[in-house]
PDB file of C-alpha atoms in Angstrom:
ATOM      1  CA  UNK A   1       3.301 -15.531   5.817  1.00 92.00           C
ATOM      2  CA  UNK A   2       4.986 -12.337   4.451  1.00 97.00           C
ATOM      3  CA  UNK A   3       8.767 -12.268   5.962  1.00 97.00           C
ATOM      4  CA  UNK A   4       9.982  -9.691   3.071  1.00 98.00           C
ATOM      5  CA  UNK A   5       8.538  -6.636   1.287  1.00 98.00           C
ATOM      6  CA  UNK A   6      10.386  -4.900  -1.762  1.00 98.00           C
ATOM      7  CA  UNK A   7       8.506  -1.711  -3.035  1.00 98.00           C
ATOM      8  CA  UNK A   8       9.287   0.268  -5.365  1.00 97.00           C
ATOM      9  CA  UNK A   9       9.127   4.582  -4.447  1.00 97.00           C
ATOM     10  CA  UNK A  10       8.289   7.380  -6.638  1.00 94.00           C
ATOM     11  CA  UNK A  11       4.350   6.359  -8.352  1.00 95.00           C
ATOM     12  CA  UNK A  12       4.337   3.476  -6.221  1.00 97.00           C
ATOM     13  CA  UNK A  13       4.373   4.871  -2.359  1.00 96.00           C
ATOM     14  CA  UNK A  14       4.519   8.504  -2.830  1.00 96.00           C
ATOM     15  CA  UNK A  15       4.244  10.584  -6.009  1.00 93.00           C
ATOM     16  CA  UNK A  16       7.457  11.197  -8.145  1.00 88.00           C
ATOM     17  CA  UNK A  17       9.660  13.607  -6.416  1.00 84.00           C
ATOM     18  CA  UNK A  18       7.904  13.420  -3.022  1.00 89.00           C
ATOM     19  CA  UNK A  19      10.126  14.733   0.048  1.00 89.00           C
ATOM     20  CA  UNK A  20       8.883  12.562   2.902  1.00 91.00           C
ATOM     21  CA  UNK A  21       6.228   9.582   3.567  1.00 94.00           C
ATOM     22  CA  UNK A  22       3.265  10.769   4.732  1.00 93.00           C
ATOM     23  CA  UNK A  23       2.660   9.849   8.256  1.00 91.00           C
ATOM     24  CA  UNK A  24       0.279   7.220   8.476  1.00 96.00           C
ATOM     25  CA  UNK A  25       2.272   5.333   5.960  1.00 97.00           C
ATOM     26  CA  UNK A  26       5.816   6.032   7.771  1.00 97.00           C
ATOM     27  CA  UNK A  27       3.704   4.393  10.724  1.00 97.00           C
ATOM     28  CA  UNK A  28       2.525   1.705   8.979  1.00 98.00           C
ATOM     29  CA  UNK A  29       5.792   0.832   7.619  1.00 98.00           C
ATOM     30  CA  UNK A  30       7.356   0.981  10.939  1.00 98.00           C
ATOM     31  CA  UNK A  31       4.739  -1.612  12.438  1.00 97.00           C
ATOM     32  CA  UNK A  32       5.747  -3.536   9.856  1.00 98.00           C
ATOM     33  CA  UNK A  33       9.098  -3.865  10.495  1.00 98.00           C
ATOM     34  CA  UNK A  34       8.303  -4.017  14.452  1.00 97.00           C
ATOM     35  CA  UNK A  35       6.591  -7.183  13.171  1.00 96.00           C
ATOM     36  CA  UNK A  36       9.779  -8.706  12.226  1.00 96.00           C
ATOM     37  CA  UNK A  37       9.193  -8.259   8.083  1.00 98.00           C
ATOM     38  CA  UNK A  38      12.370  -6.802   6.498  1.00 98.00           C
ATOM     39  CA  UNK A  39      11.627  -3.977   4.125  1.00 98.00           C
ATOM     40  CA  UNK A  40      13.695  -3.256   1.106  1.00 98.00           C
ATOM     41  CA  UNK A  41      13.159   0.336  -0.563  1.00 98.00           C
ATOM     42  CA  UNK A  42      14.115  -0.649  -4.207  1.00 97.00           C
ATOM     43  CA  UNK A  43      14.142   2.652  -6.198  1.00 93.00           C
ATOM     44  CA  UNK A  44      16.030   4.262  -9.294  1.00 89.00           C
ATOM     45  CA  UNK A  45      16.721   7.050  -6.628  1.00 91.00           C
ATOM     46  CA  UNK A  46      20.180   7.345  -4.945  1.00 90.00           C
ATOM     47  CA  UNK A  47      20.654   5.845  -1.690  1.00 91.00           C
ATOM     48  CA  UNK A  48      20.810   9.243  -0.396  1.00 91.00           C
ATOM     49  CA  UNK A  49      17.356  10.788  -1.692  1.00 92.00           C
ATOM     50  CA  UNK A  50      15.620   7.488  -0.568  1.00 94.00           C
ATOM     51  CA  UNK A  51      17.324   7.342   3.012  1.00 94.00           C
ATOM     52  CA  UNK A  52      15.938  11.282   3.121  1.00 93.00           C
ATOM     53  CA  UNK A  53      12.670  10.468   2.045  1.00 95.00           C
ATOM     54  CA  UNK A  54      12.630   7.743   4.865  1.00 96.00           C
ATOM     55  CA  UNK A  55      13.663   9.913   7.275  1.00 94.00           C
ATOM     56  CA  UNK A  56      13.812   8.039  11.106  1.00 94.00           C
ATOM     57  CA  UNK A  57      13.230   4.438   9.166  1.00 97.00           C
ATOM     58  CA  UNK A  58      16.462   4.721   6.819  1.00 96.00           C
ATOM     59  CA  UNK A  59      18.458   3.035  10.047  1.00 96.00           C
ATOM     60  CA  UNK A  60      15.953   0.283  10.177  1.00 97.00           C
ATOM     61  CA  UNK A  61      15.389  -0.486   6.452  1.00 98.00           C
ATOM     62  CA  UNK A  62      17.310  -2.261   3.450  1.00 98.00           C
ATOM     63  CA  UNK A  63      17.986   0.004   0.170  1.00 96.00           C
ATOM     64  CA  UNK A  64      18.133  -1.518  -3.764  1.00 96.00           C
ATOM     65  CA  UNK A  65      18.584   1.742  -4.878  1.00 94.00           C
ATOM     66  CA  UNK A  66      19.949   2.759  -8.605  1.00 91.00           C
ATOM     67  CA  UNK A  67      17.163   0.110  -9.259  1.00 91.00           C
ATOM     68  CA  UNK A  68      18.825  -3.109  -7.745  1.00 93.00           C
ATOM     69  CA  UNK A  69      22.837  -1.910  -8.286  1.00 93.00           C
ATOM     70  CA  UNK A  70      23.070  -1.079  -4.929  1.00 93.00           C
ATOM     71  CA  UNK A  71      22.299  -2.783  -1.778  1.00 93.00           C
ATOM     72  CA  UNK A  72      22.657  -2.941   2.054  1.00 94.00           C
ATOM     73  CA  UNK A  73      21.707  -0.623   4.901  1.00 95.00           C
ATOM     74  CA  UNK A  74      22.183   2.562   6.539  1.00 92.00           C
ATOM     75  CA  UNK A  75      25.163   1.975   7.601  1.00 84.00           C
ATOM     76  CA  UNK A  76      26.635  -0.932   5.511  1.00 90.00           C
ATOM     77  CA  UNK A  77      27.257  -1.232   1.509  1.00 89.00           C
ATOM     78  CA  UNK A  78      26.355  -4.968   0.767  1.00 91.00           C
ATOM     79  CA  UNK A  79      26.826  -5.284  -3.005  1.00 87.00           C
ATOM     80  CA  UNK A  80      27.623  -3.027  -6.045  1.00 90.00           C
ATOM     81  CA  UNK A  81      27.123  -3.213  -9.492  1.00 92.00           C
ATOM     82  CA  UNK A  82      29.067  -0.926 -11.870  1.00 93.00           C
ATOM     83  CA  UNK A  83      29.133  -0.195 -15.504  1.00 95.00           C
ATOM     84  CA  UNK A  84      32.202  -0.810 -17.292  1.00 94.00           C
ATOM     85  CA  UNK A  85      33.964   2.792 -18.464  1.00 93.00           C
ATOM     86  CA  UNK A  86      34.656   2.472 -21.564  1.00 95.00           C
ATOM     87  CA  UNK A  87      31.309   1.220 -22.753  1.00 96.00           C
ATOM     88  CA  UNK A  88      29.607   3.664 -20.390  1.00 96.00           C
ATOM     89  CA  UNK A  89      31.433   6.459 -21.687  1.00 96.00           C
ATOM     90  CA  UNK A  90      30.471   5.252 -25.025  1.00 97.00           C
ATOM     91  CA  UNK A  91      26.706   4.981 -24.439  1.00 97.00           C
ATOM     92  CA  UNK A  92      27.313   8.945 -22.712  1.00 96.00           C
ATOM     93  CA  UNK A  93      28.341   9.931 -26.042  1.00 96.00           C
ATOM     94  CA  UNK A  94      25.592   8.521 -27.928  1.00 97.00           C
ATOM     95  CA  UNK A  95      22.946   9.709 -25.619  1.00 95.00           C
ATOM     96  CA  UNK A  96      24.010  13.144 -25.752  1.00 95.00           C
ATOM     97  CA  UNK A  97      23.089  13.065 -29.686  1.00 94.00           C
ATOM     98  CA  UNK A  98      19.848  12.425 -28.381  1.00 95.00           C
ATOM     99  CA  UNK A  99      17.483  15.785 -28.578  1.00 93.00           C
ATOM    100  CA  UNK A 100      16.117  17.321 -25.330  1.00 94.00           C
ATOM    101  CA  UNK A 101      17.815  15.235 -23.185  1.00 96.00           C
ATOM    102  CA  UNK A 102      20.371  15.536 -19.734  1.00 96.00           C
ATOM    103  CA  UNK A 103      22.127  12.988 -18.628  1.00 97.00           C
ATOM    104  CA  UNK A 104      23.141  12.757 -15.019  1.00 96.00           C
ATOM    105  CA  UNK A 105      26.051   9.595 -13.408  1.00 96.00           C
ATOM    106  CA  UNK A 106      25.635   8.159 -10.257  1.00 93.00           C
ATOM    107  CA  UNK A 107      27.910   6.721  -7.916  1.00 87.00           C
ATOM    108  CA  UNK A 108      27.934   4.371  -4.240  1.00 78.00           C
ATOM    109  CA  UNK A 109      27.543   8.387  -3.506  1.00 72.00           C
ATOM    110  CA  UNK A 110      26.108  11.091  -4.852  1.00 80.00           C
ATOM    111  CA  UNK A 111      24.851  12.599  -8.396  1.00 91.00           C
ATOM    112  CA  UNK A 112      26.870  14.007 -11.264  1.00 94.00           C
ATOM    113  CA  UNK A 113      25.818  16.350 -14.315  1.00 95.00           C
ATOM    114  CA  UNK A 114      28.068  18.425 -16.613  1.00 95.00           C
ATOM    115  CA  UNK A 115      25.095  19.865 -18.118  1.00 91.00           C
ATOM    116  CA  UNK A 116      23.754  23.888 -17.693  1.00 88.00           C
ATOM    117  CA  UNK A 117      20.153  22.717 -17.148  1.00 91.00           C
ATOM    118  CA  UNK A 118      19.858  24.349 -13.540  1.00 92.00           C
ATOM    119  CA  UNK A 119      16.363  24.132 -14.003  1.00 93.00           C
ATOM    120  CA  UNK A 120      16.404  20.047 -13.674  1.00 93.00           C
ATOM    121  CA  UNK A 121      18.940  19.849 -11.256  1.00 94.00           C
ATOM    122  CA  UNK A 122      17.073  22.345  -8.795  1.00 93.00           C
ATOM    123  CA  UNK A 123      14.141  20.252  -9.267  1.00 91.00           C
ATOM    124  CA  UNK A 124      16.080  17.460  -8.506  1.00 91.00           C
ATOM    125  CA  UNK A 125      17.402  18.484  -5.339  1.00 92.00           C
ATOM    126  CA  UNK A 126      14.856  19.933  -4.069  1.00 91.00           C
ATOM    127  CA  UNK A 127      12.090  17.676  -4.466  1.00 88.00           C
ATOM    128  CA  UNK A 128      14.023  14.247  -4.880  1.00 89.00           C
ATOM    129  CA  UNK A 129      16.994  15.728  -2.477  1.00 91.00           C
ATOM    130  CA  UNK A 130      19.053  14.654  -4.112  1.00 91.00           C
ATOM    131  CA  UNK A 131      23.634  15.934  -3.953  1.00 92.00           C
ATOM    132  CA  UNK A 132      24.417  16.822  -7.385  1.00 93.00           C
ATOM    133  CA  UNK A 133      27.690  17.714  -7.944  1.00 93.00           C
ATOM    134  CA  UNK A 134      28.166  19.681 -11.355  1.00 93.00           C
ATOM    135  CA  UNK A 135      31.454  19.297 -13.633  1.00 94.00           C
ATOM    136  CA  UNK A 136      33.339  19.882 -16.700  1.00 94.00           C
ATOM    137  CA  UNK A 137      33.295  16.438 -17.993  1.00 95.00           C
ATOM    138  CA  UNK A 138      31.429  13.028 -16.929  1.00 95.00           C
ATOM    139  CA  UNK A 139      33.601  11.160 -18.972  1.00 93.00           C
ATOM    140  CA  UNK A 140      37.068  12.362 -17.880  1.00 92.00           C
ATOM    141  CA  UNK A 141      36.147  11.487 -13.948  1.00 87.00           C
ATOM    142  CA  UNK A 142      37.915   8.781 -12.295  1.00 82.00           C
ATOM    143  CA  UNK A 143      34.749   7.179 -10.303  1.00 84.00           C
ATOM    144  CA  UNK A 144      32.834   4.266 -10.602  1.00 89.00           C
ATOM    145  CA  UNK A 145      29.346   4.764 -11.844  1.00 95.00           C
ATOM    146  CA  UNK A 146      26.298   1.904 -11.210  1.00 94.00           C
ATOM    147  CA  UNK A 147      23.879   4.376 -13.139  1.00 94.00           C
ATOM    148  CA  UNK A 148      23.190   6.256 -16.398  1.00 96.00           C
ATOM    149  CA  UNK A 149      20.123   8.672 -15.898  1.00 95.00           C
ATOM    150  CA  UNK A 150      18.856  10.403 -18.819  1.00 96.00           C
ATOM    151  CA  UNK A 151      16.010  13.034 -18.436  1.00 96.00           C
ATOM    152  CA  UNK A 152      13.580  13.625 -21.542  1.00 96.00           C
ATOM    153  CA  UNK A 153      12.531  17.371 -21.305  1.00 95.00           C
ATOM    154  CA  UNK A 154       9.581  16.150 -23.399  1.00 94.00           C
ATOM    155  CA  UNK A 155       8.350  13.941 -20.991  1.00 94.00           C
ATOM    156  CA  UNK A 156       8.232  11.054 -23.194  1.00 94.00           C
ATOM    157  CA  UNK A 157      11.040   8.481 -22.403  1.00 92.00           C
ATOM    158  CA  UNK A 158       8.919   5.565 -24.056  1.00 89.00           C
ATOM    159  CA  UNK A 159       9.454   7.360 -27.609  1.00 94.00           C
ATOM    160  CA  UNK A 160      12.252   9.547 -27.159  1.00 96.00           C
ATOM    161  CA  UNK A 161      14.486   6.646 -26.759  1.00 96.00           C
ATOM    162  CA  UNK A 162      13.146   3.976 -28.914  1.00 94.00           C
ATOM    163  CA  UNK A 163      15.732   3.938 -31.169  1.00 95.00           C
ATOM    164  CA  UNK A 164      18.426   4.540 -28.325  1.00 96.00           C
ATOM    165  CA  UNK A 165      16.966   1.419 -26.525  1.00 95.00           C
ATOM    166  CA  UNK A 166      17.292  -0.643 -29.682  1.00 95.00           C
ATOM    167  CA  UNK A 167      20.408   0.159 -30.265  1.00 96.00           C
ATOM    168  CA  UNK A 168      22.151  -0.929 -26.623  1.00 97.00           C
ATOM    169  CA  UNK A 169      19.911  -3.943 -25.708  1.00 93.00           C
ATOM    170  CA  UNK A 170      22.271  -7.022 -24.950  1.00 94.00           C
ATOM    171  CA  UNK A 171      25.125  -4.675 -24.127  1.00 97.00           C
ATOM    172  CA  UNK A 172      23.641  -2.994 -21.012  1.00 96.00           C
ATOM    173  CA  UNK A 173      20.101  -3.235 -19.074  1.00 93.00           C
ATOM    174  CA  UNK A 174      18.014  -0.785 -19.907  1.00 93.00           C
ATOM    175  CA  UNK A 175      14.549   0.760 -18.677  1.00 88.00           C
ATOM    176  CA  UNK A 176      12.019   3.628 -18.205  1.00 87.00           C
ATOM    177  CA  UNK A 177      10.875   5.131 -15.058  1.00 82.00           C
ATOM    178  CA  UNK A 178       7.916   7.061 -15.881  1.00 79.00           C
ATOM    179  CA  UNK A 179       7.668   9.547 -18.830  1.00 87.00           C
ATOM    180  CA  UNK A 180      10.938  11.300 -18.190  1.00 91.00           C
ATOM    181  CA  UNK A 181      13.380   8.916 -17.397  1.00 93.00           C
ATOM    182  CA  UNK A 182      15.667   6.398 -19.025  1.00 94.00           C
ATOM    183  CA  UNK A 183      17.823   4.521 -16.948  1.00 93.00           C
ATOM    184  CA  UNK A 184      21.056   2.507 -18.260  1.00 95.00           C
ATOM    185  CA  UNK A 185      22.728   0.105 -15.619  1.00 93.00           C
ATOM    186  CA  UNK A 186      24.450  -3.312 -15.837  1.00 94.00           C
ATOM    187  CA  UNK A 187      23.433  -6.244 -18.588  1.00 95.00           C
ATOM    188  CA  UNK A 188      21.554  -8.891 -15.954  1.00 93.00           C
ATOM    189  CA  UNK A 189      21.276  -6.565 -13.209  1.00 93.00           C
ATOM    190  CA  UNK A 190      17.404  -5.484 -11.685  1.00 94.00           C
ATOM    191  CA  UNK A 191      15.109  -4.842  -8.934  1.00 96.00           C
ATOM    192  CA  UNK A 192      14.469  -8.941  -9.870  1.00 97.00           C
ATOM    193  CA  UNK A 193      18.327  -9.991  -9.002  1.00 96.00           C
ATOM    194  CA  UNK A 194      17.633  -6.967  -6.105  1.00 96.00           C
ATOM    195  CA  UNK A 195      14.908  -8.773  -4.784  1.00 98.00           C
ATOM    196  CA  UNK A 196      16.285 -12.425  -5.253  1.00 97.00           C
ATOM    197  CA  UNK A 197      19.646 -11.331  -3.649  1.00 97.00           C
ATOM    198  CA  UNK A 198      17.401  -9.824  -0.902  1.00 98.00           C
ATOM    199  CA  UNK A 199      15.994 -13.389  -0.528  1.00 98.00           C
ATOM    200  CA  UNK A 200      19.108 -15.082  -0.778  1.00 98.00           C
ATOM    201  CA  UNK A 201      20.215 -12.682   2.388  1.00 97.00           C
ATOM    202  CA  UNK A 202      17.367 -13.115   4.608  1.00 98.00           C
ATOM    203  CA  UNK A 203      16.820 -16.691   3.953  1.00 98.00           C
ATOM    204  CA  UNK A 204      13.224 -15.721   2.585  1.00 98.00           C
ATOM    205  CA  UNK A 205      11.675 -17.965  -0.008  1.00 98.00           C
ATOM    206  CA  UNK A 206       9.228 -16.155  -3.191  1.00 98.00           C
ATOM    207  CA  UNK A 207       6.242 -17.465  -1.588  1.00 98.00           C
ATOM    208  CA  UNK A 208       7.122 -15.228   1.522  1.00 98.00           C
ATOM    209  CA  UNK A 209       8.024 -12.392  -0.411  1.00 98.00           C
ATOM    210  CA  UNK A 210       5.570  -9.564  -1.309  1.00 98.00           C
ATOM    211  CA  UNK A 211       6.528  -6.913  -3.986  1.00 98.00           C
ATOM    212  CA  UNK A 212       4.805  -3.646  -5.317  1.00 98.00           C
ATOM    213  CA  UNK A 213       5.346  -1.683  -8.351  1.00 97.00           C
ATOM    214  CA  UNK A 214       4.491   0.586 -10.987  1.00 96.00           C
ATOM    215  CA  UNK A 215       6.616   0.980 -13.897  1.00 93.00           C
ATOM    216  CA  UNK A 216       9.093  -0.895 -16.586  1.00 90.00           C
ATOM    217  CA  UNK A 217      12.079  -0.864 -13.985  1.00 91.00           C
ATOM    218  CA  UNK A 218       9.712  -2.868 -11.456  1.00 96.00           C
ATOM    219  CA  UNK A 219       8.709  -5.742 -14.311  1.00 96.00           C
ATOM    220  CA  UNK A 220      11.178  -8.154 -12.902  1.00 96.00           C
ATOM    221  CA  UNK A 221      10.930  -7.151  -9.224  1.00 98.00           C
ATOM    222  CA  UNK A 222       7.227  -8.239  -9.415  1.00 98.00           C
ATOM    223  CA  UNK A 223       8.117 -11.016 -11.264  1.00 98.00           C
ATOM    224  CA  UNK A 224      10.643 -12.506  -8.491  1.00 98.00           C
ATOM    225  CA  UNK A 225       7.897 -12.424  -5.873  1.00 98.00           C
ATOM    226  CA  UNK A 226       4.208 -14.707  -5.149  1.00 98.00           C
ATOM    227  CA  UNK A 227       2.421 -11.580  -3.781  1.00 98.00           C
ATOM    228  CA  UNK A 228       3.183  -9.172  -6.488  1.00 98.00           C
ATOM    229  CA  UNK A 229       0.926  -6.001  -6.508  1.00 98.00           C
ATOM    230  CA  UNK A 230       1.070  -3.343  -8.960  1.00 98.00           C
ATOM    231  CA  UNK A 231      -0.502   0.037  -8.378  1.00 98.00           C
ATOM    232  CA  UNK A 232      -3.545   1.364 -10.039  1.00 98.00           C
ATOM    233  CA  UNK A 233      -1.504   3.755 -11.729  1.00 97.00           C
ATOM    234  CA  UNK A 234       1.067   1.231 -13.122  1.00 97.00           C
ATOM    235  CA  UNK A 235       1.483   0.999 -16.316  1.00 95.00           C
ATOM    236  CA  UNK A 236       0.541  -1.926 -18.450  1.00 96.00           C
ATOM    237  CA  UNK A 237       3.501  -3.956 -18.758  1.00 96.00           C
ATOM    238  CA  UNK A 238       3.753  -3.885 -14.751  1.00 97.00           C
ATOM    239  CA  UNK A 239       0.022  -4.801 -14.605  1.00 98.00           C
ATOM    240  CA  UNK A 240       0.626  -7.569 -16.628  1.00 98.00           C
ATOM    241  CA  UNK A 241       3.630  -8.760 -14.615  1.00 98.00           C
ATOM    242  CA  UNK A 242       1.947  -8.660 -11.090  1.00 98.00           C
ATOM    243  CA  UNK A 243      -0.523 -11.140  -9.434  1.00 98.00           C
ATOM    244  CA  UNK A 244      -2.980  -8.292  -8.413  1.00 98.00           C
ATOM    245  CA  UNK A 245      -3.347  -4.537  -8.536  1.00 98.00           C
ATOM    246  CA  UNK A 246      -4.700  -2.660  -5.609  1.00 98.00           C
ATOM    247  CA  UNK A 247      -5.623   1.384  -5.226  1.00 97.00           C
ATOM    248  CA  UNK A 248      -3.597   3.826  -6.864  1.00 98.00           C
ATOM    249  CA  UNK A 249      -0.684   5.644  -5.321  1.00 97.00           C
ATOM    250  CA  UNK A 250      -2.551   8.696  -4.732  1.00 95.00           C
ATOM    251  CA  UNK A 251      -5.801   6.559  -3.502  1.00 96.00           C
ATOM    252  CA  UNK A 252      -3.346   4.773  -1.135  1.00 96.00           C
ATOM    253  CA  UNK A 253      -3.005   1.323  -2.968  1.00 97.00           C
ATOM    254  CA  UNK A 254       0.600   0.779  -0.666  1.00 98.00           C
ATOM    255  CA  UNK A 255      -0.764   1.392   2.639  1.00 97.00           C
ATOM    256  CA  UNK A 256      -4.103  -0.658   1.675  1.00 97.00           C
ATOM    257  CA  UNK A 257      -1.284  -3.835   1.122  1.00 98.00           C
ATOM    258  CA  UNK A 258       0.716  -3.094   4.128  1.00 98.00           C
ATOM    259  CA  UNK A 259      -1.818  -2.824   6.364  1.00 97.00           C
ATOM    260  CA  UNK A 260      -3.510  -6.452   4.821  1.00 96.00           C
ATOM    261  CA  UNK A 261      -0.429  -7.813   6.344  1.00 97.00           C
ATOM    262  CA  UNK A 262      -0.414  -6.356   9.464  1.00 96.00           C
ATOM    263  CA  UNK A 263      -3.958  -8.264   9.629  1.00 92.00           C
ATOM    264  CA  UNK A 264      -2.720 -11.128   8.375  1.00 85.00           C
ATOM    265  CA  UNK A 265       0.141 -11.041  10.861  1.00 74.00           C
ATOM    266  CA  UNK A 266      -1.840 -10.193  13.863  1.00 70.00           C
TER     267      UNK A 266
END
């Protein structure tokens, strides 16, 4: 029996940069959790876009947002994972080097960019509503950061950073989300320790966990659960890591799963 779900967002239940769930799977969801399964939104989005994208569920679900370095609820921080500041302001240097690029920090709170690329950041708050708060200097601020975004204006993150990737391996963790993405966050930390912390929490074994996915950042997340499902749209390496894939985002593939377990659960 399924007692916990961890699911990844953007190409997995909505397409990137979606606003809101659509109805019937905000409904779905939400008989879900009326069923007694906890539900764990583990995204690279900020706890703030995803609790706006879940809209009347955010007080009911559990977040592993900043993929897995930051977890709890609504109205609780559980567990935080930052990157050290001297080697993250070392890997900020080096990735500005990097052609085409804007990097963006993020906090237990909101978004930060010192960059002139209004065009990105308006995209980001509007569609991923995102608060991005523009400064001087990322590297001069005080805060704790759990995340290093990078956006490739090329919209190849797979090549773009190659070299970047190589480079930093075994100092940080490091993975793509999609073609425009890199994401740098704490060496050992995942959606995988997300989800096994998760587990951990609720007293939930791997056999009773169910997981869905669709790119690099969800590899270990599917890996850390018996019913792992990777989208139709997933890419390779999360195909490879899942036990089945179902229908693609766009064609529903999340909904089809959720609702196999509200028939199973019946």
């Amino acid at each position: 029996m399924i007692r916990l779900i961890v699911t990844d967002i953007d190409g997995t239940l909505v397409k990137d940069g979606s606003r809101a769930l659509p109805g019937e799977l905000a409904e779905t969801i939400g008989e879900l959790l009326d069923r007694g399964i906890s539900f764990v939104a583990a995204s690279g989005r900020s706890k703030v876009s995803t609790e706006r994208l879940f809209g009347p569920l955010k007080e009911r679900i559990h977040y592993a947002t900043c993929n897995g370095t930051l977890m709890g609820s609504y109205r609780e921080q559980l567990f935080a994972e930052s990157l050290e500041r001297t080697l993250l302001n070392e890997i900020l240097a080096d990735v500005r080097s990097v052609k085409d690029t804007v990097p963006f920090l993020t906090g237990a709170g909101v978004m930060y960019a010192d960059s002139d690329e209004e065009e990105v950041i308006r995209w980001l708050r509007e569609g991923y509503q995102e608060d991005i708060t523009q400064v001087a200097d990322m590297s001069v601020m005080p805060d704790e950061f759990v995340k290093l975004s990078v956006y490739d204006k090329k919209h190849r993150s797979g090549e773009t950073f190659c070299s970047f990737c190589e480079k930093w391996k075994g100092a940080v963790s490091l993975s793509t989300a999609g073609a425009m993405w890199l994401d740098v966050y704490k060496l050992g930390v995942n959606k995988g320790t997300a989800t096994r912390w998760y587990q951990n929490y609720f007293g939930v074994t791997p056999e009773e966990t169910l997981a869905l996915g669709d790119q690099q950042n969800d590899v270990e997340m599917l890996r850390a659960a018996r019913h792992s499902y990777a989208v139709g749209n997933a890419i390779p390496e999360a195909k490879r890591a899942a036990r089945y894939v179902t229908e693609t985002c766009e064609n529903g593939g999340a909904l089809k799963v959720f609702r196999s377990v509200l028939d199973e659960n019946r």
